[in-house]
Amino acid sequence: MNFCERLKNAREDRDITQIDMAEMLGMNQSNYSRIETGHQEPSLDQLIKIAEIFKLTIDELLGVEADKYIKTRVKDFNKSIEDDYSKNFGK
Protein backbone atom coordinates (compact mmCIF):
# COMPACT_ATOMS: atom_id res chain seq x y z
CA MET A 1 0.00 0.00 0.00
CA ASN A 2 1.42 3.40 -0.93
CA PHE A 3 1.14 6.77 0.81
CA CYS A 4 -1.88 7.87 -1.24
CA GLU A 5 -3.80 4.72 -0.36
CA ARG A 6 -2.89 5.00 3.34
CA LEU A 7 -3.94 8.65 3.33
CA LYS A 8 -7.29 7.94 1.69
CA ASN A 9 -7.97 4.94 3.95
CA ALA A 10 -7.12 6.91 7.09
CA ARG A 11 -9.45 9.72 6.02
CA GLU A 12 -12.31 7.40 5.10
CA ASP A 13 -11.89 5.29 8.27
CA ARG A 14 -12.53 8.46 10.26
CA ASP A 15 -15.45 9.58 8.09
CA ILE A 16 -13.67 12.79 7.13
CA THR A 17 -14.44 14.30 3.73
CA GLN A 18 -11.81 15.71 1.38
CA ILE A 19 -13.37 19.13 1.95
CA ASP A 20 -12.93 18.77 5.73
CA MET A 21 -9.32 17.63 5.31
CA ALA A 22 -8.59 20.51 2.98
CA GLU A 23 -10.01 22.99 5.50
CA MET A 24 -7.93 21.48 8.33
CA LEU A 25 -4.82 21.81 6.16
CA GLY A 26 -5.65 25.34 4.99
CA MET A 27 -6.04 24.48 1.32
CA ASN A 28 -8.82 23.94 -1.15
CA GLN A 29 -10.36 20.54 -1.86
CA SER A 30 -8.89 20.21 -5.34
CA ASN A 31 -5.34 20.65 -4.04
CA TYR A 32 -5.98 18.13 -1.27
CA SER A 33 -7.39 15.71 -3.85
CA ARG A 34 -4.16 16.05 -5.83
CA ILE A 35 -2.21 14.93 -2.75
CA GLU A 36 -4.53 11.98 -2.16
CA THR A 37 -4.27 10.86 -5.79
CA GLY A 38 -0.50 11.28 -5.95
CA HIS A 39 -0.41 14.18 -8.37
CA GLN A 40 1.09 16.48 -5.73
CA GLU A 41 3.31 15.77 -2.75
CA PRO A 42 2.40 17.32 0.59
CA SER A 43 4.78 19.81 2.11
CA LEU A 44 6.56 18.80 5.30
CA ASP A 45 4.22 21.06 7.30
CA GLN A 46 1.19 19.45 5.65
CA LEU A 47 2.55 15.97 6.32
CA ILE A 48 3.07 16.80 9.99
CA LYS A 49 -0.47 18.21 10.23
CA ILE A 50 -1.93 15.12 8.51
CA ALA A 51 -0.12 12.86 11.01
CA GLU A 52 -1.50 14.94 13.89
CA ILE A 53 -5.06 14.82 12.50
CA PHE A 54 -4.97 11.03 12.18
CA LYS A 55 -2.89 10.51 15.33
CA LEU A 56 -0.34 8.53 13.33
CA THR A 57 3.39 8.84 13.02
CA ILE A 58 4.86 10.13 9.78
CA ASP A 59 6.55 6.73 9.43
CA GLU A 60 3.15 5.06 9.57
CA LEU A 61 1.77 7.40 6.92
CA LEU A 62 4.76 6.82 4.68
CA GLY A 63 4.84 3.07 5.26
CA VAL A 64 8.30 3.00 6.78
CA GLU A 65 8.89 -0.35 8.45
CA ALA A 66 10.74 0.61 11.61
CA ASP A 67 11.61 -2.99 12.51
CA LYS A 68 13.23 -3.58 9.13
CA TYR A 69 15.18 -0.33 9.41
CA ILE A 70 16.34 -1.11 12.95
CA LYS A 71 17.43 -4.66 12.03
CA THR A 72 19.47 -3.31 9.10
CA ARG A 73 21.14 -0.70 11.31
CA VAL A 74 21.96 -3.30 13.99
CA LYS A 75 23.39 -5.65 11.37
CA ASP A 76 25.56 -2.84 9.95
CA PHE A 77 26.70 -1.87 13.46
CA ASN A 78 27.61 -5.46 14.35
CA LYS A 79 29.60 -5.83 11.13
CA SER A 80 31.46 -2.62 11.90
CA ILE A 81 32.35 -3.90 15.40
CA GLU A 82 33.52 -7.23 13.98
CA ASP A 83 35.63 -5.47 11.34
CA ASP A 84 37.21 -3.18 13.95
CA TYR A 85 37.93 -6.13 16.24
CA SER A 86 39.52 -8.13 13.41
CA LYS A 87 41.59 -5.13 12.34
CA ASN A 88 42.86 -4.44 15.86
CA PHE A 89 43.15 -7.96 17.33
CA GLY A 90 43.06 -10.34 14.40
CA LYS A 91 40.62 -13.22 14.18
mmCIF file of C-alpha atoms in Angstrom:
data_model
loop_
_atom_site.group_PDB
_atom_site.id
_atom_site.type_symbol
_atom_site.label_atom_id
_atom_site.label_comp_id
_atom_site.label_asym_id
_atom_site.label_seq_id
_atom_site.Cartn_x
_atom_site.Cartn_y
_atom_site.Cartn_z
ATOM 1 C CA MET A 1 0.000 0.000 0.000
ATOM 2 C CA ASN A 2 1.420 3.404 -0.926
ATOM 3 C CA PHE A 3 1.144 6.771 0.814
ATOM 4 C CA CYS A 4 -1.881 7.873 -1.235
ATOM 5 C CA GLU A 5 -3.801 4.718 -0.362
ATOM 6 C CA ARG A 6 -2.892 4.997 3.338
ATOM 7 C CA LEU A 7 -3.945 8.648 3.333
ATOM 8 C CA LYS A 8 -7.289 7.943 1.694
ATOM 9 C CA ASN A 9 -7.974 4.940 3.946
ATOM 10 C CA ALA A 10 -7.122 6.913 7.091
ATOM 11 C CA ARG A 11 -9.446 9.718 6.018
ATOM 12 C CA GLU A 12 -12.310 7.397 5.102
ATOM 13 C CA ASP A 13 -11.887 5.291 8.268
ATOM 14 C CA ARG A 14 -12.525 8.457 10.264
ATOM 15 C CA ASP A 15 -15.454 9.581 8.092
ATOM 16 C CA ILE A 16 -13.670 12.785 7.127
ATOM 17 C CA THR A 17 -14.442 14.304 3.728
ATOM 18 C CA GLN A 18 -11.814 15.706 1.384
ATOM 19 C CA ILE A 19 -13.367 19.126 1.947
ATOM 20 C CA ASP A 20 -12.934 18.767 5.726
ATOM 21 C CA MET A 21 -9.319 17.629 5.313
ATOM 22 C CA ALA A 22 -8.591 20.512 2.983
ATOM 23 C CA GLU A 23 -10.008 22.994 5.497
ATOM 24 C CA MET A 24 -7.931 21.481 8.329
ATOM 25 C CA LEU A 25 -4.823 21.810 6.155
ATOM 26 C CA GLY A 26 -5.647 25.339 4.989
ATOM 27 C CA MET A 27 -6.037 24.477 1.324
ATOM 28 C CA ASN A 28 -8.821 23.945 -1.153
ATOM 29 C CA GLN A 29 -10.358 20.539 -1.864
ATOM 30 C CA SER A 30 -8.892 20.211 -5.344
ATOM 31 C CA ASN A 31 -5.341 20.647 -4.044
ATOM 32 C CA TYR A 32 -5.984 18.133 -1.273
ATOM 33 C CA SER A 33 -7.391 15.709 -3.846
ATOM 34 C CA ARG A 34 -4.159 16.053 -5.835
ATOM 35 C CA ILE A 35 -2.213 14.933 -2.753
ATOM 36 C CA GLU A 36 -4.531 11.984 -2.161
ATOM 37 C CA THR A 37 -4.268 10.863 -5.791
ATOM 38 C CA GLY A 38 -0.497 11.276 -5.949
ATOM 39 C CA HIS A 39 -0.413 14.182 -8.369
ATOM 40 C CA GLN A 40 1.088 16.478 -5.731
ATOM 41 C CA GLU A 41 3.310 15.767 -2.748
ATOM 42 C CA PRO A 42 2.398 17.319 0.591
ATOM 43 C CA SER A 43 4.782 19.813 2.107
ATOM 44 C CA LEU A 44 6.562 18.805 5.300
ATOM 45 C CA ASP A 45 4.217 21.062 7.303
ATOM 46 C CA GLN A 46 1.194 19.449 5.653
ATOM 47 C CA LEU A 47 2.553 15.970 6.321
ATOM 48 C CA ILE A 48 3.066 16.800 9.993
ATOM 49 C CA LYS A 49 -0.471 18.209 10.235
ATOM 50 C CA ILE A 50 -1.933 15.115 8.510
ATOM 51 C CA ALA A 51 -0.124 12.859 11.007
ATOM 52 C CA GLU A 52 -1.504 14.944 13.886
ATOM 53 C CA ILE A 53 -5.056 14.824 12.503
ATOM 54 C CA PHE A 54 -4.973 11.030 12.176
ATOM 55 C CA LYS A 55 -2.890 10.514 15.325
ATOM 56 C CA LEU A 56 -0.342 8.531 13.328
ATOM 57 C CA THR A 57 3.389 8.840 13.016
ATOM 58 C CA ILE A 58 4.862 10.126 9.780
ATOM 59 C CA ASP A 59 6.551 6.731 9.432
ATOM 60 C CA GLU A 60 3.149 5.056 9.568
ATOM 61 C CA LEU A 61 1.767 7.403 6.924
ATOM 62 C CA LEU A 62 4.761 6.822 4.676
ATOM 63 C CA GLY A 63 4.836 3.068 5.263
ATOM 64 C CA VAL A 64 8.300 2.995 6.783
ATOM 65 C CA GLU A 65 8.887 -0.348 8.446
ATOM 66 C CA ALA A 66 10.740 0.611 11.609
ATOM 67 C CA ASP A 67 11.612 -2.990 12.507
ATOM 68 C CA LYS A 68 13.232 -3.584 9.128
ATOM 69 C CA TYR A 69 15.184 -0.331 9.411
ATOM 70 C CA ILE A 70 16.341 -1.109 12.949
ATOM 71 C CA LYS A 71 17.428 -4.656 12.025
ATOM 72 C CA THR A 72 19.466 -3.312 9.103
ATOM 73 C CA ARG A 73 21.135 -0.701 11.310
ATOM 74 C CA VAL A 74 21.959 -3.305 13.993
ATOM 75 C CA LYS A 75 23.388 -5.655 11.371
ATOM 76 C CA ASP A 76 25.559 -2.841 9.954
ATOM 77 C CA PHE A 77 26.701 -1.873 13.461
ATOM 78 C CA ASN A 78 27.609 -5.463 14.354
ATOM 79 C CA LYS A 79 29.600 -5.830 11.127
ATOM 80 C CA SER A 80 31.462 -2.616 11.904
ATOM 81 C CA ILE A 81 32.348 -3.895 15.397
ATOM 82 C CA GLU A 82 33.515 -7.232 13.978
ATOM 83 C CA ASP A 83 35.626 -5.475 11.340
ATOM 84 C CA ASP A 84 37.213 -3.185 13.945
ATOM 85 C CA TYR A 85 37.928 -6.135 16.239
ATOM 86 C CA SER A 86 39.523 -8.134 13.409
ATOM 87 C CA LYS A 87 41.592 -5.126 12.340
ATOM 88 C CA ASN A 88 42.861 -4.443 15.858
ATOM 89 C CA PHE A 89 43.151 -7.959 17.333
ATOM 90 C CA GLY A 90 43.064 -10.340 14.399
ATOM 91 C CA LYS A 91 40.618 -13.220 14.178
#
